[in-house]
């Protein structure tokens, strides 16, 4: 019996024992077969669990991807709301530029902003077409809004500076009647009330009771407060931008040389000082070294304001 063995079976019902001869080859074949079966079973079992784990992971990833896409789409909707606000801002910018007398930016520039259109990201091989479309949509909108926001920021800054500069100019341009009263003599050639000769009258005379308040007609700096035989007590204000105003025949003054004054600031009281035929203010406006007609520097709305201020 070379390499084999015999298995004896002793039945419990006392029937004769049975012998089963097993050759070595059959035994080892059975052992190998059992090992292979066991191995295959183990392999499949582990594989099954691995596969189900991967499937679970894949399911989670898919859910995560869908949620991310949903959230990106939701951001896209909010960006479109922002886009609507931006359009309103651009409309306001357009209106303000007209008010500020600035050239229009042009709709083309407004739509694309200062840069070109967004570069399409078509190189991605990881993203599915729908995900790529959503991301490009949102990314493109975001890029455009950023460029538009930058453009509008610059435009509003230009408008602000322009309006601020204009306000400064307005504040320093003579533009109100310096006191209440009636115009007794205008700017131009007239017969001198003392000599009777035709002479140039460089100012506007406003007559009223002595002590009538005299206001600075624009913001500026007092550059002179002196007395002359002709104009009596005189105040000169330099307003910048080439403007100066002169106030003559004053009774009392409330400002000194070098003092800064604001429009509507009371600087003096009407008087009759100097060569004057009666209480009145002699008011001159100079622009770039030349006398100009003061009546052109008294605007209607300020005359109305003067009325509201009494007297
Ligand atoms: Zn005069």
mmCIF file of C-alpha atoms and ligand atoms in Angstrom:
data_model
loop_
_atom_site.group_PDB
_atom_site.id
_atom_site.type_symbol
_atom_site.label_atom_id
_atom_site.label_comp_id
_atom_site.label_asym_id
_atom_site.label_seq_id
_atom_site.Cartn_x
_atom_site.Cartn_y
_atom_site.Cartn_z
ATOM 1 C CA UNK A 1 0.000 0.000 0.000
ATOM 2 C CA UNK A 2 2.293 2.693 -1.309
ATOM 3 C CA UNK A 3 1.487 6.101 0.164
ATOM 4 C CA UNK A 4 -2.189 5.294 0.686
ATOM 5 C CA UNK A 5 -4.331 4.438 3.695
ATOM 6 C CA UNK A 6 -7.511 2.640 4.552
ATOM 7 C CA UNK A 7 -10.465 4.158 6.412
ATOM 8 C CA UNK A 8 -12.506 1.717 8.510
ATOM 9 C CA UNK A 9 -16.153 2.381 9.283
ATOM 10 C CA UNK A 10 -17.792 0.533 12.207
ATOM 11 C CA UNK A 11 -21.556 0.888 11.874
ATOM 12 C CA UNK A 12 -23.493 1.109 15.205
ATOM 13 C CA UNK A 13 -25.965 -1.589 14.117
ATOM 14 C CA UNK A 14 -23.243 -4.271 14.398
ATOM 15 C CA UNK A 15 -23.135 -4.992 10.729
ATOM 16 C CA UNK A 16 -19.644 -5.860 9.522
ATOM 17 C CA UNK A 17 -17.192 -3.000 9.294
ATOM 18 C CA UNK A 18 -16.558 -1.448 5.940
ATOM 19 C CA UNK A 19 -13.140 -0.559 4.597
ATOM 20 C CA UNK A 20 -12.466 2.401 2.325
ATOM 21 C CA UNK A 21 -9.178 2.509 0.629
ATOM 22 C CA UNK A 22 -7.902 6.030 -0.107
ATOM 23 C CA UNK A 23 -4.886 6.433 -2.315
ATOM 24 C CA UNK A 24 -2.310 9.151 -1.543
ATOM 25 C CA UNK A 25 -3.146 10.811 -4.825
ATOM 26 C CA UNK A 26 -6.850 10.943 -4.043
ATOM 27 C CA UNK A 27 -6.136 12.227 -0.530
ATOM 28 C CA UNK A 28 -3.913 15.043 -1.670
ATOM 29 C CA UNK A 29 -6.294 15.855 -4.498
ATOM 30 C CA UNK A 30 -9.068 16.183 -1.925
ATOM 31 C CA UNK A 31 -6.878 18.313 0.336
ATOM 32 C CA UNK A 32 -5.872 20.604 -2.534
ATOM 33 C CA UNK A 33 -9.457 20.788 -3.745
ATOM 34 C CA UNK A 34 -10.678 21.702 -0.252
ATOM 35 C CA UNK A 35 -7.961 24.340 0.051
ATOM 36 C CA UNK A 36 -8.884 25.797 -3.332
ATOM 37 C CA UNK A 37 -12.571 25.841 -2.444
ATOM 38 C CA UNK A 38 -11.857 27.443 0.908
ATOM 39 C CA UNK A 39 -9.615 29.992 -0.714
ATOM 40 C CA UNK A 40 -12.173 30.799 -3.365
ATOM 41 C CA UNK A 41 -14.835 31.160 -0.716
ATOM 42 C CA UNK A 42 -12.663 33.485 1.355
ATOM 43 C CA UNK A 43 -11.717 35.490 -1.726
ATOM 44 C CA UNK A 44 -15.325 35.954 -2.753
ATOM 45 C CA UNK A 45 -16.435 36.793 0.741
ATOM 46 C CA UNK A 46 -13.766 39.470 1.162
ATOM 47 C CA UNK A 47 -14.396 40.690 -2.387
ATOM 48 C CA UNK A 48 -18.084 40.932 -1.672
ATOM 49 C CA UNK A 49 -17.514 43.015 1.398
ATOM 50 C CA UNK A 50 -14.967 45.155 -0.403
ATOM 51 C CA UNK A 51 -17.354 45.684 -3.288
ATOM 52 C CA UNK A 52 -20.207 46.640 -1.055
ATOM 53 C CA UNK A 53 -17.906 49.026 0.829
ATOM 54 C CA UNK A 54 -16.895 50.618 -2.489
ATOM 55 C CA UNK A 55 -20.502 50.833 -3.551
ATOM 56 C CA UNK A 56 -21.371 52.512 -0.283
ATOM 57 C CA UNK A 57 -18.518 54.952 -0.759
ATOM 58 C CA UNK A 58 -19.573 55.595 -4.347
ATOM 59 C CA UNK A 59 -23.143 56.216 -3.223
ATOM 60 C CA UNK A 60 -21.876 58.711 -0.643
ATOM 61 C CA UNK A 61 -19.650 60.430 -3.214
ATOM 62 C CA UNK A 62 -22.530 60.679 -5.673
ATOM 63 C CA UNK A 63 -24.742 62.174 -2.985
ATOM 64 C CA UNK A 64 -21.980 64.568 -2.028
ATOM 65 C CA UNK A 65 -21.408 65.555 -5.682
ATOM 66 C CA UNK A 66 -25.126 66.180 -6.173
ATOM 67 C CA UNK A 67 -25.313 68.285 -3.044
ATOM 68 C CA UNK A 68 -22.259 70.290 -4.103
ATOM 69 C CA UNK A 69 -23.767 70.887 -7.550
ATOM 70 C CA UNK A 70 -27.043 71.950 -5.916
ATOM 71 C CA UNK A 71 -25.200 74.378 -3.697
ATOM 72 C CA UNK A 72 -23.221 75.797 -6.598
ATOM 73 C CA UNK A 73 -26.479 76.249 -8.508
ATOM 74 C CA UNK A 74 -27.962 77.986 -5.453
ATOM 75 C CA UNK A 75 -24.952 80.330 -5.341
ATOM 76 C CA UNK A 76 -25.580 80.967 -9.021
ATOM 77 C CA UNK A 77 -29.147 82.057 -8.223
ATOM 78 C CA UNK A 78 -27.891 84.443 -5.533
ATOM 79 C CA UNK A 79 -25.287 85.788 -7.963
ATOM 80 C CA UNK A 80 -28.087 86.515 -10.421
ATOM 81 C CA UNK A 81 -29.794 88.569 -7.689
ATOM 82 C CA UNK A 82 -26.495 90.411 -7.223
ATOM 83 C CA UNK A 83 -26.420 90.888 -10.985
ATOM 84 C CA UNK A 84 -29.822 92.599 -10.792
ATOM 85 C CA UNK A 85 -28.533 94.927 -8.030
ATOM 86 C CA UNK A 86 -25.477 95.631 -10.139
ATOM 87 C CA UNK A 87 -27.680 96.615 -13.079
ATOM 88 C CA UNK A 88 -29.515 99.088 -10.808
ATOM 89 C CA UNK A 89 -26.177 100.521 -9.656
ATOM 90 C CA UNK A 90 -25.068 100.876 -13.259
ATOM 91 C CA UNK A 91 -28.287 102.734 -14.099
ATOM 92 C CA UNK A 92 -27.683 105.090 -11.158
ATOM 93 C CA UNK A 93 -24.090 105.562 -12.248
ATOM 94 C CA UNK A 94 -25.324 106.484 -15.727
ATOM 95 C CA UNK A 95 -27.718 109.091 -14.297
ATOM 96 C CA UNK A 96 -25.080 110.506 -11.925
ATOM 97 C CA UNK A 97 -22.544 110.829 -14.743
ATOM 98 C CA UNK A 98 -25.081 112.920 -16.678
ATOM 99 C CA UNK A 99 -25.638 115.125 -13.592
ATOM 100 C CA UNK A 100 -21.887 115.472 -13.053
ATOM 101 C CA UNK A 101 -21.420 116.300 -16.752
ATOM 102 C CA UNK A 102 -19.145 113.299 -17.292
ATOM 103 C CA UNK A 103 -19.114 111.208 -20.497
ATOM 104 C CA UNK A 104 -21.087 107.959 -20.411
ATOM 105 C CA UNK A 105 -19.073 104.783 -19.892
ATOM 106 C CA UNK A 106 -20.950 102.980 -22.674
ATOM 107 C CA UNK A 107 -23.016 99.827 -22.314
ATOM 108 C CA UNK A 108 -20.382 97.570 -23.914
ATOM 109 C CA UNK A 109 -17.806 98.522 -21.295
ATOM 110 C CA UNK A 110 -20.430 98.123 -18.562
ATOM 111 C CA UNK A 111 -21.465 94.635 -19.681
ATOM 112 C CA UNK A 112 -18.027 93.072 -20.064
ATOM 113 C CA UNK A 113 -16.256 95.294 -17.563
ATOM 114 C CA UNK A 114 -12.632 96.231 -18.083
ATOM 115 C CA UNK A 115 -11.433 92.713 -18.953
ATOM 116 C CA UNK A 116 -12.472 90.394 -21.785
ATOM 117 C CA UNK A 117 -15.066 87.631 -21.559
ATOM 118 C CA UNK A 118 -14.327 84.804 -19.122
ATOM 119 C CA UNK A 119 -12.013 82.081 -20.432
ATOM 120 C CA UNK A 120 -13.959 78.825 -20.712
ATOM 121 C CA UNK A 121 -12.468 75.997 -18.666
ATOM 122 C CA UNK A 122 -12.868 73.173 -21.186
ATOM 123 C CA UNK A 123 -9.704 71.340 -20.154
ATOM 124 C CA UNK A 124 -11.233 69.478 -17.232
ATOM 125 C CA UNK A 125 -11.600 65.732 -17.799
ATOM 126 C CA UNK A 126 -12.790 65.078 -14.251
ATOM 127 C CA UNK A 127 -16.024 67.021 -14.424
ATOM 128 C CA UNK A 128 -19.153 65.786 -16.131
ATOM 129 C CA UNK A 129 -20.591 68.135 -18.791
ATOM 130 C CA UNK A 130 -23.476 69.275 -16.562
ATOM 131 C CA UNK A 131 -21.198 69.961 -13.592
ATOM 132 C CA UNK A 132 -18.786 71.809 -15.877
ATOM 133 C CA UNK A 133 -21.646 73.861 -17.339
ATOM 134 C CA UNK A 134 -22.921 74.820 -13.874
ATOM 135 C CA UNK A 135 -19.464 75.789 -12.652
ATOM 136 C CA UNK A 136 -18.668 77.777 -15.812
ATOM 137 C CA UNK A 137 -22.008 79.540 -15.541
ATOM 138 C CA UNK A 138 -21.431 80.558 -11.920
ATOM 139 C CA UNK A 139 -17.719 81.269 -12.407
ATOM 140 C CA UNK A 140 -18.359 83.402 -15.491
ATOM 141 C CA UNK A 141 -21.070 85.407 -13.732
ATOM 142 C CA UNK A 142 -18.817 85.911 -10.707
ATOM 143 C CA UNK A 143 -15.930 87.121 -12.889
ATOM 144 C CA UNK A 144 -18.188 89.545 -14.753
ATOM 145 C CA UNK A 145 -19.674 90.895 -11.513
ATOM 146 C CA UNK A 146 -16.189 91.408 -10.058
ATOM 147 C CA UNK A 147 -15.102 93.370 -13.147
ATOM 148 C CA UNK A 148 -18.311 95.407 -13.137
ATOM 149 C CA UNK A 149 -17.995 96.142 -9.410
ATOM 150 C CA UNK A 150 -14.446 97.389 -9.969
ATOM 151 C CA UNK A 151 -15.557 99.514 -12.924
ATOM 152 C CA UNK A 152 -18.460 101.021 -10.971
ATOM 153 C CA UNK A 153 -16.245 101.665 -7.935
ATOM 154 C CA UNK A 154 -13.887 103.680 -10.134
ATOM 155 C CA UNK A 155 -16.748 105.472 -11.852
ATOM 156 C CA UNK A 156 -18.411 106.459 -8.561
ATOM 157 C CA UNK A 157 -15.051 107.692 -7.276
ATOM 158 C CA UNK A 158 -14.682 109.873 -10.399
ATOM 159 C CA UNK A 159 -18.204 111.250 -9.896
ATOM 160 C CA UNK A 160 -17.542 111.904 -6.203
ATOM 161 C CA UNK A 161 -14.327 113.791 -6.961
ATOM 162 C CA UNK A 162 -16.012 115.761 -9.723
ATOM 163 C CA UNK A 163 -18.951 116.746 -7.525
ATOM 164 C CA UNK A 164 -16.658 117.568 -4.591
ATOM 165 C CA UNK A 165 -14.529 119.796 -6.828
ATOM 166 C CA UNK A 166 -17.635 121.503 -8.194
ATOM 167 C CA UNK A 167 -18.973 122.024 -4.682
ATOM 168 C CA UNK A 168 -15.726 123.713 -3.690
ATOM 169 C CA UNK A 169 -15.946 125.974 -6.731
ATOM 170 C CA UNK A 170 -19.595 126.722 -5.943
ATOM 171 C CA UNK A 171 -18.751 127.537 -2.332
ATOM 172 C CA UNK A 172 -16.054 129.971 -3.472
ATOM 173 C CA UNK A 173 -17.985 131.712 -6.245
ATOM 174 C CA UNK A 174 -19.819 134.931 -5.225
ATOM 175 C CA UNK A 175 -23.475 134.067 -5.676
ATOM 176 C CA UNK A 176 -25.706 135.886 -3.190
ATOM 177 C CA UNK A 177 -26.872 139.434 -2.658
ATOM 178 C CA UNK A 178 -24.519 140.770 0.051
ATOM 179 C CA UNK A 179 -27.311 142.568 1.911
ATOM 180 C CA UNK A 180 -30.965 143.402 1.755
ATOM 181 C CA UNK A 181 -31.904 146.620 0.022
ATOM 182 C CA UNK A 182 -32.660 148.146 -3.367
ATOM 183 C CA UNK A 183 -30.206 148.651 -6.196
ATOM 184 C CA UNK A 184 -29.476 152.364 -6.274
ATOM 185 C CA UNK A 185 -26.737 152.259 -8.875
ATOM 186 C CA UNK A 186 -25.522 149.573 -11.266
ATOM 187 C CA UNK A 187 -22.220 148.499 -12.812
ATOM 188 C CA UNK A 188 -21.091 150.629 -15.783
ATOM 189 C CA UNK A 189 -20.616 154.200 -16.959
ATOM 190 C CA UNK A 190 -22.519 156.793 -14.942
ATOM 191 C CA UNK A 191 -22.422 160.436 -14.006
ATOM 192 C CA UNK A 192 -20.384 160.810 -10.826
ATOM 193 C CA UNK A 193 -22.783 162.041 -8.108
ATOM 194 C CA UNK A 194 -20.104 164.442 -6.792
ATOM 195 C CA UNK A 195 -18.349 165.739 -9.934
ATOM 196 C CA UNK A 196 -21.117 165.195 -12.513
ATOM 197 C CA UNK A 197 -18.558 163.715 -14.938
ATOM 198 C CA UNK A 198 -19.080 160.425 -16.755
ATOM 199 C CA UNK A 199 -17.031 157.795 -14.973
ATOM 200 C CA UNK A 200 -16.944 154.055 -14.761
ATOM 201 C CA UNK A 201 -18.739 152.613 -11.728
ATOM 202 C CA UNK A 202 -17.100 149.254 -10.993
ATOM 203 C CA UNK A 203 -19.652 148.140 -8.442
ATOM 204 C CA UNK A 204 -23.262 147.664 -7.566
ATOM 205 C CA UNK A 205 -24.800 149.974 -4.990
ATOM 206 C CA UNK A 206 -27.404 148.559 -2.623
ATOM 207 C CA UNK A 207 -29.166 151.067 -0.401
ATOM 208 C CA UNK A 208 -30.815 150.378 2.938
ATOM 209 C CA UNK A 209 -30.849 151.652 6.506
ATOM 210 C CA UNK A 210 -27.483 152.114 8.280
ATOM 211 C CA UNK A 211 -26.551 148.991 10.251
ATOM 212 C CA UNK A 212 -28.115 146.587 7.728
ATOM 213 C CA UNK A 213 -26.083 143.326 7.987
ATOM 214 C CA UNK A 214 -23.600 142.691 5.174
ATOM 215 C CA UNK A 215 -22.756 139.072 4.365
ATOM 216 C CA UNK A 216 -19.758 137.480 2.680
ATOM 217 C CA UNK A 217 -21.081 136.381 -0.724
ATOM 218 C CA UNK A 218 -18.883 133.235 -0.840
ATOM 219 C CA UNK A 219 -16.319 131.351 1.234
ATOM 220 C CA UNK A 220 -12.923 133.003 1.287
ATOM 221 C CA UNK A 221 -10.308 134.901 3.240
ATOM 222 C CA UNK A 222 -10.320 138.559 4.236
ATOM 223 C CA UNK A 223 -7.242 140.092 2.602
ATOM 224 C CA UNK A 224 -7.911 143.733 3.483
ATOM 225 C CA UNK A 225 -9.831 145.847 6.001
ATOM 226 C CA UNK A 226 -8.883 149.500 5.602
ATOM 227 C CA UNK A 227 -10.173 153.057 5.215
ATOM 228 C CA UNK A 228 -9.943 155.232 2.110
ATOM 229 C CA UNK A 229 -11.322 158.639 1.348
ATOM 230 C CA UNK A 230 -13.361 157.350 -1.572
ATOM 231 C CA UNK A 231 -14.853 154.073 -0.407
ATOM 232 C CA UNK A 232 -14.608 154.736 3.324
ATOM 233 C CA UNK A 233 -14.296 151.561 5.407
ATOM 234 C CA UNK A 234 -13.566 148.718 2.972
ATOM 235 C CA UNK A 235 -13.313 144.934 3.240
ATOM 236 C CA UNK A 236 -11.787 142.828 0.446
ATOM 237 C CA UNK A 237 -12.274 139.059 0.388
ATOM 238 C CA UNK A 238 -10.234 136.668 -1.757
ATOM 239 C CA UNK A 239 -12.357 133.612 -2.625
ATOM 240 C CA UNK A 240 -9.807 131.711 -4.691
ATOM 241 C CA UNK A 241 -10.572 130.508 -8.248
ATOM 242 C CA UNK A 242 -9.714 134.080 -9.356
ATOM 243 C CA UNK A 243 -12.623 135.708 -7.433
ATOM 244 C CA UNK A 244 -12.417 138.722 -5.137
ATOM 245 C CA UNK A 245 -15.204 140.830 -3.656
ATOM 246 C CA UNK A 246 -15.042 144.383 -2.330
ATOM 247 C CA UNK A 247 -17.458 145.886 0.215
ATOM 248 C CA UNK A 248 -17.363 149.673 0.671
ATOM 249 C CA UNK A 249 -18.844 152.567 2.722
ATOM 250 C CA UNK A 250 -19.119 150.266 5.758
ATOM 251 C CA UNK A 251 -20.030 151.470 9.258
ATOM 252 C CA UNK A 252 -18.688 148.620 11.386
ATOM 253 C CA UNK A 253 -16.725 145.500 10.445
ATOM 254 C CA UNK A 254 -16.646 142.150 12.261
ATOM 255 C CA UNK A 255 -13.712 140.468 10.546
ATOM 256 C CA UNK A 256 -9.979 141.146 10.514
ATOM 257 C CA UNK A 257 -7.379 140.755 7.804
ATOM 258 C CA UNK A 258 -6.349 137.102 7.298
ATOM 259 C CA UNK A 259 -9.607 135.728 8.712
ATOM 260 C CA UNK A 260 -11.409 132.954 6.840
ATOM 261 C CA UNK A 261 -15.096 133.577 6.209
ATOM 262 C CA UNK A 262 -18.002 131.468 5.019
ATOM 263 C CA UNK A 263 -20.806 132.522 2.682
ATOM 264 C CA UNK A 264 -23.612 134.188 4.670
ATOM 265 C CA UNK A 265 -21.181 135.121 7.443
ATOM 266 C CA UNK A 266 -21.991 138.643 8.721
ATOM 267 C CA UNK A 267 -18.850 140.646 8.028
ATOM 268 C CA UNK A 268 -20.002 144.241 8.488
ATOM 269 C CA UNK A 269 -22.812 146.722 8.867
ATOM 270 C CA UNK A 270 -23.987 149.115 6.171
ATOM 271 C CA UNK A 271 -22.751 152.673 6.566
ATOM 272 C CA UNK A 272 -22.118 155.945 4.871
ATOM 273 C CA UNK A 273 -18.364 156.218 5.257
ATOM 274 C CA UNK A 274 -16.149 157.785 2.562
ATOM 275 C CA UNK A 275 -17.473 159.652 -0.436
ATOM 276 C CA UNK A 276 -21.129 158.631 -0.179
ATOM 277 C CA UNK A 277 -24.411 160.395 -0.697
ATOM 278 C CA UNK A 278 -26.348 158.183 1.701
ATOM 279 C CA UNK A 279 -26.163 154.829 3.509
ATOM 280 C CA UNK A 280 -25.502 152.096 0.959
ATOM 281 C CA UNK A 281 -23.148 149.240 0.208
ATOM 282 C CA UNK A 282 -20.767 149.575 -2.704
ATOM 283 C CA UNK A 283 -20.185 145.958 -3.840
ATOM 284 C CA UNK A 284 -17.620 144.886 -6.421
ATOM 285 C CA UNK A 285 -16.823 141.441 -7.860
ATOM 286 C CA UNK A 286 -13.464 140.843 -9.540
ATOM 287 C CA UNK A 287 -12.595 137.826 -11.636
ATOM 288 C CA UNK A 288 -9.020 137.155 -12.744
ATOM 289 C CA UNK A 289 -7.994 140.739 -12.061
ATOM 290 C CA UNK A 290 -10.914 142.408 -13.906
ATOM 291 C CA UNK A 291 -14.074 143.940 -12.452
ATOM 292 C CA UNK A 292 -17.235 142.150 -13.540
ATOM 293 C CA UNK A 293 -20.898 143.068 -13.153
ATOM 294 C CA UNK A 294 -21.924 141.894 -9.637
ATOM 295 C CA UNK A 295 -25.540 141.469 -10.731
ATOM 296 C CA UNK A 296 -24.379 138.402 -12.717
ATOM 297 C CA UNK A 297 -23.151 136.894 -9.452
ATOM 298 C CA UNK A 298 -26.436 137.187 -7.586
ATOM 299 C CA UNK A 299 -28.591 134.153 -8.230
ATOM 300 C CA UNK A 300 -32.335 134.012 -7.871
ATOM 301 C CA UNK A 301 -32.461 131.224 -5.302
ATOM 302 C CA UNK A 302 -30.141 133.175 -3.016
ATOM 303 C CA UNK A 303 -32.266 136.290 -3.347
ATOM 304 C CA UNK A 304 -35.154 134.109 -2.204
ATOM 305 C CA UNK A 305 -33.022 132.869 0.674
ATOM 306 C CA UNK A 306 -32.183 136.459 1.579
ATOM 307 C CA UNK A 307 -35.884 137.194 1.821
ATOM 308 C CA UNK A 308 -36.299 134.253 4.185
ATOM 309 C CA UNK A 309 -33.454 135.587 6.299
ATOM 310 C CA UNK A 310 -35.476 138.725 6.960
ATOM 311 C CA UNK A 311 -34.960 142.325 5.884
HETATM 312 ZN ZN1 LIG B 1 -20.790 152.455 -5.656
#
